[in-house]
């Protein structure tokens, strides 16, 4: 989005606010911590001080790309976590998907010029954990319906709100291909959403990959 | 534990198997992925091939310390997540605790000679996510009872199984102090368990820390 901002408002200094923060939690004054990324760290500090409250804590970073990539990829991975839940594959499998998905998210951010450290923060990992754990997430609940065997068109037809991950999945897959980043989980979710592979086939393919080094 | 192994069995090559894997999930053949760490990577590969099944996937790493630290610190942080749940502080706060706790876990592992990359894998982050999300975790449920206002002694008296995090918290706090690693969340949980600070006071102190750079 900061690329778009630079095109339409080139004189403006962009900042990114992102992190695990359900609106209802922030509104109720429950403790929340997010990332505020700005290349001008002095401005970032001033912005953070201006919007902070005793329970809403912005942590400062200077890596816009790292902060933006996490927010997009996490929606795709949350659909995958929903699928695992809908198919009843267990909490261990969900934790493995989040962890290996986090590795994919980090690889993509680094390939695009971001930093691994930023992705490990609230805007990346924090948001990923929240979105992948909660039925309140539209992406998670969409995946759950797919895992239960319902067709995507039916799931989307019942919704007024946008399920961001459905729109982000082809963009993430295209970026991964363009930058030659290995993202087998994100690709599998894209294939399921596009009808390229069925849920069972995609899971079978992931489990059939050769054993390898974790990093 | 590999320090102990080296003392009692100095001729043995140690390996560490750790990761998000509820025994019931593994036993039912649900998809599970874990870290197998061994300094001899050829032996690690052979071990992984020997214990892998179509649904149980060990990923290989060579960093024993990184693999061991995550498994200990995650139990302490899971108590913190339980406290947040018991006090009804919301899912956003829980995600923030896991993320900032992950940063503490990484700092400690690096100070002890491990690698950040290992901690970001299944043995660290993966196990942390699973333990911090599930009422099936003894540490999480212990924390929840504390968050609901019950005294620790009563909670532990009802249990036959060990709540590892209660034993690990003082060890983690001592290691953090010895190696001068900043671990405010782990310290707060230790203080709550030892009676040094109350739950409300510890939360108030964490929220009163100055705003700062995320990394």
Tab-separated table of C-alpha atoms in Angstrom:
chain	number	residue	atom	x	y	z
A	1	UNK	CA	0.000	0.000	0.000
A	2	UNK	CA	2.896	2.416	0.584
A	3	UNK	CA	3.834	1.930	-3.094
A	4	UNK	CA	0.361	3.184	-3.986
A	5	UNK	CA	0.674	6.037	-1.483
A	6	UNK	CA	3.971	7.130	-3.034
A	7	UNK	CA	2.279	7.263	-6.454
A	8	UNK	CA	-0.784	9.252	-5.447
A	9	UNK	CA	0.798	11.399	-2.700
A	10	UNK	CA	4.561	11.527	-3.353
A	11	UNK	CA	5.248	14.295	-0.795
A	12	UNK	CA	3.734	12.430	2.124
A	13	UNK	CA	5.879	10.343	4.517
A	14	UNK	CA	4.089	6.985	4.859
A	15	UNK	CA	3.693	5.106	8.137
A	16	UNK	CA	2.191	1.649	8.722
A	17	UNK	CA	0.193	0.682	11.798
A	18	UNK	CA	-0.349	-3.069	12.030
A	19	UNK	CA	-0.654	-5.739	14.678
A	20	UNK	CA	-2.927	-8.045	16.654
A	21	UNK	CA	-5.784	-5.713	17.573
A	22	UNK	CA	-9.422	-6.750	17.311
A	23	UNK	CA	-11.377	-3.470	17.192
A	24	UNK	CA	-13.611	-4.671	20.033
A	25	UNK	CA	-10.565	-5.273	22.266
A	26	UNK	CA	-9.101	-1.817	21.550
A	27	UNK	CA	-12.486	-0.155	22.052
A	28	UNK	CA	-12.967	-1.866	25.414
A	29	UNK	CA	-9.554	-0.636	26.588
A	30	UNK	CA	-8.069	-4.127	26.849
A	31	UNK	CA	-4.246	-4.311	26.562
A	32	UNK	CA	-3.137	-4.214	22.914
A	33	UNK	CA	0.316	-3.878	21.324
A	34	UNK	CA	0.992	-3.105	17.648
A	35	UNK	CA	3.830	-2.095	15.318
A	36	UNK	CA	4.125	1.469	14.021
A	37	UNK	CA	6.565	1.460	11.090
A	38	UNK	CA	7.952	4.673	9.628
A	39	UNK	CA	11.252	5.225	7.790
A	40	UNK	CA	11.621	8.516	9.673
A	41	UNK	CA	12.082	7.145	13.192
A	42	UNK	CA	11.674	10.568	14.851
A	43	UNK	CA	8.312	10.963	13.167
A	44	UNK	CA	7.525	7.367	14.134
A	45	UNK	CA	8.246	8.137	17.771
A	46	UNK	CA	6.076	11.258	17.656
A	47	UNK	CA	3.215	9.335	16.021
A	48	UNK	CA	3.499	6.520	18.572
A	49	UNK	CA	3.423	8.986	21.464
A	50	UNK	CA	0.392	10.733	19.930
A	51	UNK	CA	-1.775	7.608	19.506
A	52	UNK	CA	-0.620	5.586	22.535
A	53	UNK	CA	-2.992	5.158	25.473
A	54	UNK	CA	-2.315	3.355	28.769
A	55	UNK	CA	-3.604	0.135	27.163
A	56	UNK	CA	-2.783	0.665	23.440
A	57	UNK	CA	0.983	0.321	22.924
A	58	UNK	CA	2.602	1.024	19.530
A	59	UNK	CA	6.163	-0.340	19.178
A	60	UNK	CA	8.298	1.553	16.672
A	61	UNK	CA	10.000	0.050	13.603
A	62	UNK	CA	11.474	1.525	10.418
A	63	UNK	CA	10.811	-1.309	7.956
A	64	UNK	CA	7.635	-0.544	5.985
A	65	UNK	CA	7.890	-3.572	3.688
A	66	UNK	CA	8.293	-6.060	6.534
A	67	UNK	CA	5.302	-4.504	8.300
A	68	UNK	CA	3.114	-4.658	5.184
A	69	UNK	CA	3.919	-8.184	3.973
A	70	UNK	CA	2.915	-9.837	7.248
A	71	UNK	CA	-0.517	-8.232	7.203
A	72	UNK	CA	-1.247	-9.622	3.745
A	73	UNK	CA	0.188	-13.144	4.007
A	74	UNK	CA	-1.371	-13.851	7.409
A	75	UNK	CA	-4.869	-13.742	5.872
A	76	UNK	CA	-3.950	-16.499	3.423
A	77	UNK	CA	-2.436	-18.661	6.167
A	78	UNK	CA	-5.503	-18.116	8.368
A	79	UNK	CA	-7.633	-19.733	5.653
A	80	UNK	CA	-5.268	-22.721	5.876
A	81	UNK	CA	-5.686	-22.894	9.659
A	82	UNK	CA	-9.438	-22.819	9.181
A	83	UNK	CA	-9.230	-25.711	6.721
A	84	UNK	CA	-7.245	-27.737	9.286
A	85	UNK	CA	-9.886	-26.969	11.911
A	86	UNK	CA	-12.782	-27.792	9.578
A	87	UNK	CA	-11.202	-31.132	8.704
A	88	UNK	CA	-10.556	-31.917	12.376
A	89	UNK	CA	-6.793	-32.367	11.920
A	90	UNK	CA	-5.946	-31.191	15.429
A	91	UNK	CA	-4.183	-28.380	17.225
A	92	UNK	CA	-0.677	-29.754	16.623
A	93	UNK	CA	-1.208	-29.553	12.850
A	94	UNK	CA	-2.494	-25.984	13.176
A	95	UNK	CA	0.591	-24.956	15.195
A	96	UNK	CA	2.830	-26.576	12.556
A	97	UNK	CA	1.041	-24.697	9.752
A	98	UNK	CA	1.429	-21.371	11.557
A	99	UNK	CA	5.132	-22.012	12.200
A	100	UNK	CA	6.013	-23.213	8.705
A	101	UNK	CA	3.759	-20.462	7.281
A	102	UNK	CA	5.662	-17.920	9.366
A	103	UNK	CA	8.865	-19.160	7.679
A	104	UNK	CA	7.237	-18.602	4.254
A	105	UNK	CA	6.054	-15.114	5.247
A	106	UNK	CA	9.576	-14.226	6.416
A	107	UNK	CA	11.172	-15.511	3.201
A	108	UNK	CA	8.795	-13.425	1.066
A	109	UNK	CA	9.318	-10.255	3.116
A	110	UNK	CA	13.109	-10.614	2.880
A	111	UNK	CA	12.898	-11.232	-0.902
A	112	UNK	CA	10.865	-8.004	-1.233
A	113	UNK	CA	13.430	-5.974	0.733
A	114	UNK	CA	11.991	-6.249	4.271
A	115	UNK	CA	13.696	-7.623	7.384
A	116	UNK	CA	13.106	-10.930	9.161
A	117	UNK	CA	13.175	-9.123	12.505
A	118	UNK	CA	10.155	-6.994	11.573
A	119	UNK	CA	8.150	-10.032	10.495
A	120	UNK	CA	8.891	-11.634	13.895
A	121	UNK	CA	7.181	-8.681	15.566
A	122	UNK	CA	3.604	-7.715	16.328
A	123	UNK	CA	2.764	-6.724	12.711
A	124	UNK	CA	3.852	-10.139	11.385
A	125	UNK	CA	3.914	-12.956	13.904
A	126	UNK	CA	1.534	-11.241	16.346
A	127	UNK	CA	-1.137	-10.629	13.754
A	128	UNK	CA	-0.629	-14.131	12.320
A	129	UNK	CA	-1.208	-15.757	15.712
A	130	UNK	CA	-4.385	-13.770	16.380
A	131	UNK	CA	-5.881	-14.279	12.914
A	132	UNK	CA	-5.065	-17.996	12.904
A	133	UNK	CA	-6.568	-18.688	16.332
A	134	UNK	CA	-9.939	-17.017	16.286
A	135	UNK	CA	-13.309	-17.902	14.803
A	136	UNK	CA	-13.873	-14.106	14.886
A	137	UNK	CA	-11.447	-13.952	11.926
A	138	UNK	CA	-13.311	-13.968	8.605
A	139	UNK	CA	-10.419	-15.753	6.939
A	140	UNK	CA	-10.292	-18.512	9.550
A	141	UNK	CA	-14.049	-19.107	9.396
A	142	UNK	CA	-13.961	-19.178	5.578
A	143	UNK	CA	-11.245	-21.847	5.702
A	144	UNK	CA	-13.189	-23.823	8.262
A	145	UNK	CA	-16.203	-23.987	5.937
A	146	UNK	CA	-13.929	-25.179	3.094
A	147	UNK	CA	-12.456	-27.822	5.413
A	148	UNK	CA	-15.965	-29.008	6.185
A	149	UNK	CA	-16.437	-29.580	2.455
A	150	UNK	CA	-18.498	-26.542	1.478
A	151	UNK	CA	-17.813	-24.897	-1.913
A	152	UNK	CA	-16.050	-21.500	-1.805
A	153	UNK	CA	-18.735	-19.791	-3.912
A	154	UNK	CA	-21.426	-20.728	-1.355
A	155	UNK	CA	-19.308	-19.500	1.571
A	156	UNK	CA	-18.601	-16.130	-0.064
A	157	UNK	CA	-22.201	-15.664	-1.242
A	158	UNK	CA	-23.390	-15.665	2.393
A	159	UNK	CA	-21.007	-12.852	3.394
A	160	UNK	CA	-21.209	-9.095	3.109
A	161	UNK	CA	-17.723	-8.464	4.552
A	162	UNK	CA	-14.614	-9.051	2.435
A	163	UNK	CA	-12.544	-12.185	3.139
A	164	UNK	CA	-9.168	-10.585	2.412
A	165	UNK	CA	-7.190	-13.827	2.145
A	166	UNK	CA	-9.240	-14.991	-0.846
A	167	UNK	CA	-8.093	-11.859	-2.716
A	168	UNK	CA	-4.530	-11.973	-1.364
A	169	UNK	CA	-3.806	-15.643	-2.154
A	170	UNK	CA	-3.248	-15.181	-5.935
A	171	UNK	CA	-1.165	-12.039	-5.283
A	172	UNK	CA	1.012	-13.895	-2.760
A	173	UNK	CA	1.418	-16.873	-5.116
A	174	UNK	CA	2.384	-14.524	-7.977
A	175	UNK	CA	4.935	-12.655	-5.823
A	176	UNK	CA	6.423	-15.957	-4.636
A	177	UNK	CA	6.817	-17.150	-8.224
A	178	UNK	CA	8.251	-13.824	-9.430
A	179	UNK	CA	10.862	-13.730	-6.647
A	180	UNK	CA	11.434	-17.526	-6.645
A	181	UNK	CA	10.459	-17.889	-2.989
A	182	UNK	CA	9.488	-21.381	-1.805
A	183	UNK	CA	5.983	-21.059	-0.251
A	184	UNK	CA	4.387	-24.524	-0.477
A	185	UNK	CA	1.680	-23.864	2.131
A	186	UNK	CA	0.556	-20.537	0.660
A	187	UNK	CA	0.601	-22.130	-2.807
A	188	UNK	CA	-1.533	-25.058	-1.575
A	189	UNK	CA	-4.113	-22.649	-0.125
A	190	UNK	CA	-4.144	-20.692	-3.401
A	191	UNK	CA	-4.653	-23.943	-5.325
A	192	UNK	CA	-7.575	-24.931	-3.090
A	193	UNK	CA	-9.227	-21.499	-3.456
A	194	UNK	CA	-8.758	-21.496	-7.243
A	195	UNK	CA	-10.037	-25.058	-7.606
A	196	UNK	CA	-6.661	-26.272	-8.877
A	197	UNK	CA	-6.399	-28.918	-6.139
A	198	UNK	CA	-8.832	-30.402	-3.647
A	199	UNK	CA	-8.290	-30.067	0.110
A	200	UNK	CA	-7.306	-33.736	0.596
A	201	UNK	CA	-4.951	-33.691	-2.389
A	202	UNK	CA	-3.222	-30.503	-1.207
A	203	UNK	CA	-2.702	-31.920	2.307
A	204	UNK	CA	-1.399	-35.213	0.866
A	205	UNK	CA	1.076	-33.311	-1.319
A	206	UNK	CA	2.376	-31.238	1.617
A	207	UNK	CA	2.932	-34.364	3.718
A	208	UNK	CA	4.699	-36.105	0.824
A	209	UNK	CA	7.414	-33.451	0.542
A	210	UNK	CA	10.905	-34.793	1.339
A	211	UNK	CA	12.188	-34.398	4.912
A	212	UNK	CA	14.663	-31.552	5.089
A	213	UNK	CA	16.521	-29.028	7.160
A	214	UNK	CA	14.150	-26.748	9.070
A	215	UNK	CA	15.727	-23.534	7.822
B	1	UNK	CA	19.278	-31.509	29.417
B	2	UNK	CA	22.096	-32.184	26.931
B	3	UNK	CA	24.504	-30.687	29.520
B	4	UNK	CA	23.313	-33.352	31.946
B	5	UNK	CA	23.583	-36.037	29.252
B	6	UNK	CA	27.180	-35.031	28.514
B	7	UNK	CA	28.002	-35.417	32.225
B	8	UNK	CA	26.423	-38.825	32.754
B	9	UNK	CA	27.046	-40.290	29.285
B	10	UNK	CA	29.967	-38.408	27.720
B	11	UNK	CA	30.416	-40.820	24.793
B	12	UNK	CA	26.857	-40.497	23.537
B	13	UNK	CA	25.915	-38.049	20.758
B	14	UNK	CA	22.836	-36.178	22.026
B	15	UNK	CA	19.820	-35.308	19.875
B	16	UNK	CA	16.755	-33.259	20.805
B	17	UNK	CA	13.230	-33.957	19.556
B	18	UNK	CA	10.865	-31.092	20.299
B	19	UNK	CA	7.858	-29.413	18.743
B	20	UNK	CA	4.084	-28.946	18.762
B	21	UNK	CA	2.848	-32.511	19.197
B	22	UNK	CA	0.056	-33.422	21.580
B	23	UNK	CA	0.470	-37.170	22.204
B	24	UNK	CA	-3.189	-37.734	21.299
B	25	UNK	CA	-2.685	-36.068	17.904
B	26	UNK	CA	0.418	-38.138	17.113
B	27	UNK	CA	-1.278	-41.339	18.288
B	28	UNK	CA	-4.310	-40.697	16.077
B	29	UNK	CA	-2.056	-40.206	13.030
B	30	UNK	CA	-2.966	-36.545	12.591
B	31	UNK	CA	-0.361	-34.410	10.753
B	32	UNK	CA	2.442	-33.330	13.108
B	33	UNK	CA	5.775	-31.610	12.459
B	34	UNK	CA	8.644	-31.313	14.950
B	35	UNK	CA	12.321	-30.345	15.136
B	36	UNK	CA	15.022	-32.999	15.435
B	37	UNK	CA	18.250	-31.273	16.489
B	38	UNK	CA	21.608	-33.046	16.388
B	39	UNK	CA	25.081	-31.549	15.975
B	40	UNK	CA	25.966	-34.450	13.690
B	41	UNK	CA	23.626	-33.656	10.786
B	42	UNK	CA	24.191	-37.039	9.077
B	43	UNK	CA	23.071	-38.793	12.239
B	44	UNK	CA	20.190	-36.295	12.485
B	45	UNK	CA	19.060	-37.200	8.981
B	46	UNK	CA	19.272	-40.912	9.749
B	47	UNK	CA	17.290	-40.466	12.984
B	48	UNK	CA	14.652	-38.368	11.216
B	49	UNK	CA	14.261	-40.977	8.480
B	50	UNK	CA	13.967	-43.720	11.113
B	51	UNK	CA	11.195	-42.103	13.159
B	52	UNK	CA	9.248	-40.307	10.396
B	53	UNK	CA	5.847	-41.628	9.380
B	54	UNK	CA	3.584	-40.317	6.609
B	55	UNK	CA	1.988	-37.952	9.159
B	56	UNK	CA	4.838	-37.377	11.670
B	57	UNK	CA	7.454	-35.099	10.081
B	58	UNK	CA	10.749	-34.312	11.841
B	59	UNK	CA	12.625	-31.308	10.406
B	60	UNK	CA	16.378	-31.416	10.949
B	61	UNK	CA	18.430	-28.769	12.775
B	62	UNK	CA	21.917	-28.754	14.322
B	63	UNK	CA	21.401	-26.269	17.187
B	64	UNK	CA	20.773	-28.196	20.406
B	65	UNK	CA	20.664	-25.108	22.658
B	66	UNK	CA	18.108	-23.276	20.516
B	67	UNK	CA	15.945	-26.400	20.455
B	68	UNK	CA	16.128	-26.850	24.240
B	69	UNK	CA	15.538	-23.260	25.386
B	70	UNK	CA	12.243	-22.896	23.536
B	71	UNK	CA	10.784	-25.984	25.179
B	72	UNK	CA	11.502	-24.606	28.658
B	73	UNK	CA	10.544	-20.939	28.241
B	74	UNK	CA	7.292	-21.700	26.434
B	75	UNK	CA	5.851	-23.301	29.590
B	76	UNK	CA	6.430	-20.082	31.548
B	77	UNK	CA	4.833	-17.949	28.840
B	78	UNK	CA	1.854	-20.327	28.638
B	79	UNK	CA	1.124	-19.574	32.291
B	80	UNK	CA	1.059	-15.888	31.316
B	81	UNK	CA	-1.392	-16.589	28.481
B	82	UNK	CA	-3.587	-18.456	30.912
B	83	UNK	CA	-3.550	-15.489	33.300
B	84	UNK	CA	-4.666	-13.196	30.447
B	85	UNK	CA	-7.466	-15.627	29.635
B	86	UNK	CA	-8.530	-15.991	33.269
B	87	UNK	CA	-8.678	-12.223	33.675
B	88	UNK	CA	-10.680	-11.843	30.438
B	89	UNK	CA	-8.137	-9.506	28.823
B	90	UNK	CA	-8.917	-10.638	25.282
B	91	UNK	CA	-7.323	-12.449	22.372
B	92	UNK	CA	-5.344	-9.404	21.166
B	93	UNK	CA	-3.522	-9.212	24.511
B	94	UNK	CA	-2.769	-12.939	24.356
B	95	UNK	CA	-1.300	-12.593	20.831
B	96	UNK	CA	0.823	-9.657	22.034
B	97	UNK	CA	2.137	-11.675	24.999
B	98	UNK	CA	3.072	-14.614	22.751
B	99	UNK	CA	4.860	-12.295	20.295
B	100	UNK	CA	6.769	-10.257	22.852
B	101	UNK	CA	7.429	-13.478	24.814
B	102	UNK	CA	8.840	-15.024	21.642
B	103	UNK	CA	11.269	-12.085	21.465
B	104	UNK	CA	12.358	-12.806	25.072
B	105	UNK	CA	12.775	-16.521	24.317
B	106	UNK	CA	14.917	-15.697	21.282
B	107	UNK	CA	17.107	-13.261	23.249
B	108	UNK	CA	17.762	-15.871	25.952
B	109	UNK	CA	18.577	-18.640	23.460
B	110	UNK	CA	21.040	-16.380	21.622
B	111	UNK	CA	22.666	-15.336	24.933
B	112	UNK	CA	23.117	-19.034	25.792
B	113	UNK	CA	24.774	-19.782	22.419
B	114	UNK	CA	21.740	-20.876	20.377
B	115	UNK	CA	20.482	-19.368	17.114
B	116	UNK	CA	17.426	-17.170	16.541
B	117	UNK	CA	16.538	-19.207	13.465
B	118	UNK	CA	16.124	-22.382	15.542
B	119	UNK	CA	13.849	-20.648	18.037
B	120	UNK	CA	11.664	-19.476	15.116
B	121	UNK	CA	11.092	-23.114	14.178
B	122	UNK	CA	8.782	-25.873	15.370
B	123	UNK	CA	10.713	-26.527	18.627
B	124	UNK	CA	10.435	-22.865	19.678
B	125	UNK	CA	7.677	-20.863	18.063
B	126	UNK	CA	5.616	-23.912	17.089
B	127	UNK	CA	5.582	-25.354	20.572
B	128	UNK	CA	4.938	-21.894	22.055
B	129	UNK	CA	1.853	-21.378	19.867
B	130	UNK	CA	0.388	-24.779	20.734
B	131	UNK	CA	1.028	-24.527	24.472
B	132	UNK	CA	-0.302	-20.960	24.648
B	133	UNK	CA	-3.542	-21.716	22.791
B	134	UNK	CA	-4.891	-24.803	24.407
B	135	UNK	CA	-6.754	-25.521	27.622
B	136	UNK	CA	-5.276	-29.020	27.229
B	137	UNK	CA	-1.963	-27.442	28.296
B	138	UNK	CA	-1.374	-27.818	32.032
B	139	UNK	CA	0.573	-24.562	32.126
B	140	UNK	CA	-2.175	-22.606	30.384
B	141	UNK	CA	-4.888	-23.970	32.675
B	142	UNK	CA	-2.752	-23.228	35.761
B	143	UNK	CA	-2.372	-19.616	34.603
B	144	UNK	CA	-6.081	-19.349	33.928
B	145	UNK	CA	-6.876	-20.332	37.501
B	146	UNK	CA	-4.400	-17.709	38.769
B	147	UNK	CA	-6.029	-15.100	36.505
B	148	UNK	CA	-9.384	-16.016	38.011
B	149	UNK	CA	-7.930	-15.134	41.406
B	150	UNK	CA	-7.234	-18.575	42.858
B	151	UNK	CA	-4.067	-19.065	44.966
B	152	UNK	CA	-1.250	-21.066	43.349
B	153	UNK	CA	-1.020	-23.511	46.261
B	154	UNK	CA	-4.687	-24.507	45.813
B	155	UNK	CA	-4.278	-24.963	42.049
B	156	UNK	CA	-1.217	-27.186	42.432
B	157	UNK	CA	-2.730	-29.192	45.301
B	158	UNK	CA	-5.501	-30.409	42.977
B	159	UNK	CA	-3.059	-31.749	40.386
B	160	UNK	CA	-1.147	-34.981	40.092
B	161	UNK	CA	0.685	-34.009	36.888
B	162	UNK	CA	3.629	-31.606	36.979
B	163	UNK	CA	3.039	-28.035	35.802
B	164	UNK	CA	6.495	-27.564	34.251
B	165	UNK	CA	6.318	-23.780	33.943
B	166	UNK	CA	6.034	-23.334	37.708
B	167	UNK	CA	9.396	-25.089	38.082
B	168	UNK	CA	10.966	-23.422	35.027
B	169	UNK	CA	10.038	-19.821	35.903
B	170	UNK	CA	12.723	-19.301	38.605
B	171	UNK	CA	15.343	-21.000	36.398
B	172	UNK	CA	14.458	-18.751	33.440
B	173	UNK	CA	14.528	-15.639	35.643
B	174	UNK	CA	17.929	-16.666	37.054
B	175	UNK	CA	19.376	-17.322	33.590
B	176	UNK	CA	18.039	-13.974	32.340
B	177	UNK	CA	19.683	-12.171	35.250
B	178	UNK	CA	22.975	-14.064	34.894
B	179	UNK	CA	23.232	-13.286	31.162
B	180	UNK	CA	21.697	-9.790	31.480
B	181	UNK	CA	18.847	-10.576	29.093
B	182	UNK	CA	15.794	-8.299	29.261
B	183	UNK	CA	12.761	-10.595	29.857
B	184	UNK	CA	10.076	-8.439	31.499
B	185	UNK	CA	7.175	-10.789	30.729
B	186	UNK	CA	8.921	-13.935	32.010
B	187	UNK	CA	10.046	-11.986	35.087
B	188	UNK	CA	6.486	-10.788	35.729
B	189	UNK	CA	5.181	-14.362	35.574
B	190	UNK	CA	7.940	-15.502	37.934
B	191	UNK	CA	7.036	-12.679	40.334
B	192	UNK	CA	3.353	-13.688	40.272
B	193	UNK	CA	4.197	-17.368	40.922
B	194	UNK	CA	6.587	-16.512	43.757
B	195	UNK	CA	4.142	-14.071	45.347
B	196	UNK	CA	6.475	-11.122	44.742
B	197	UNK	CA	3.812	-9.189	42.806
B	198	UNK	CA	0.078	-9.583	42.362
B	199	UNK	CA	-1.467	-10.218	38.933
B	200	UNK	CA	-2.930	-6.702	38.600
B	201	UNK	CA	0.286	-5.051	39.731
B	202	UNK	CA	2.399	-7.083	37.278
B	203	UNK	CA	0.094	-6.198	34.363
B	204	UNK	CA	0.094	-2.512	35.368
B	205	UNK	CA	3.912	-2.517	35.469
B	206	UNK	CA	4.215	-4.117	32.009
B	207	UNK	CA	1.844	-1.538	30.498
B	208	UNK	CA	3.736	1.312	32.184
B	209	UNK	CA	7.047	0.485	30.488
B	210	UNK	CA	8.238	3.242	28.139
B	211	UNK	CA	7.325	2.962	24.438
B	212	UNK	CA	10.321	1.792	22.459
B	213	UNK	CA	11.676	0.236	19.301
B	214	UNK	CA	10.225	-3.207	18.637
B	215	UNK	CA	13.586	-4.909	18.261
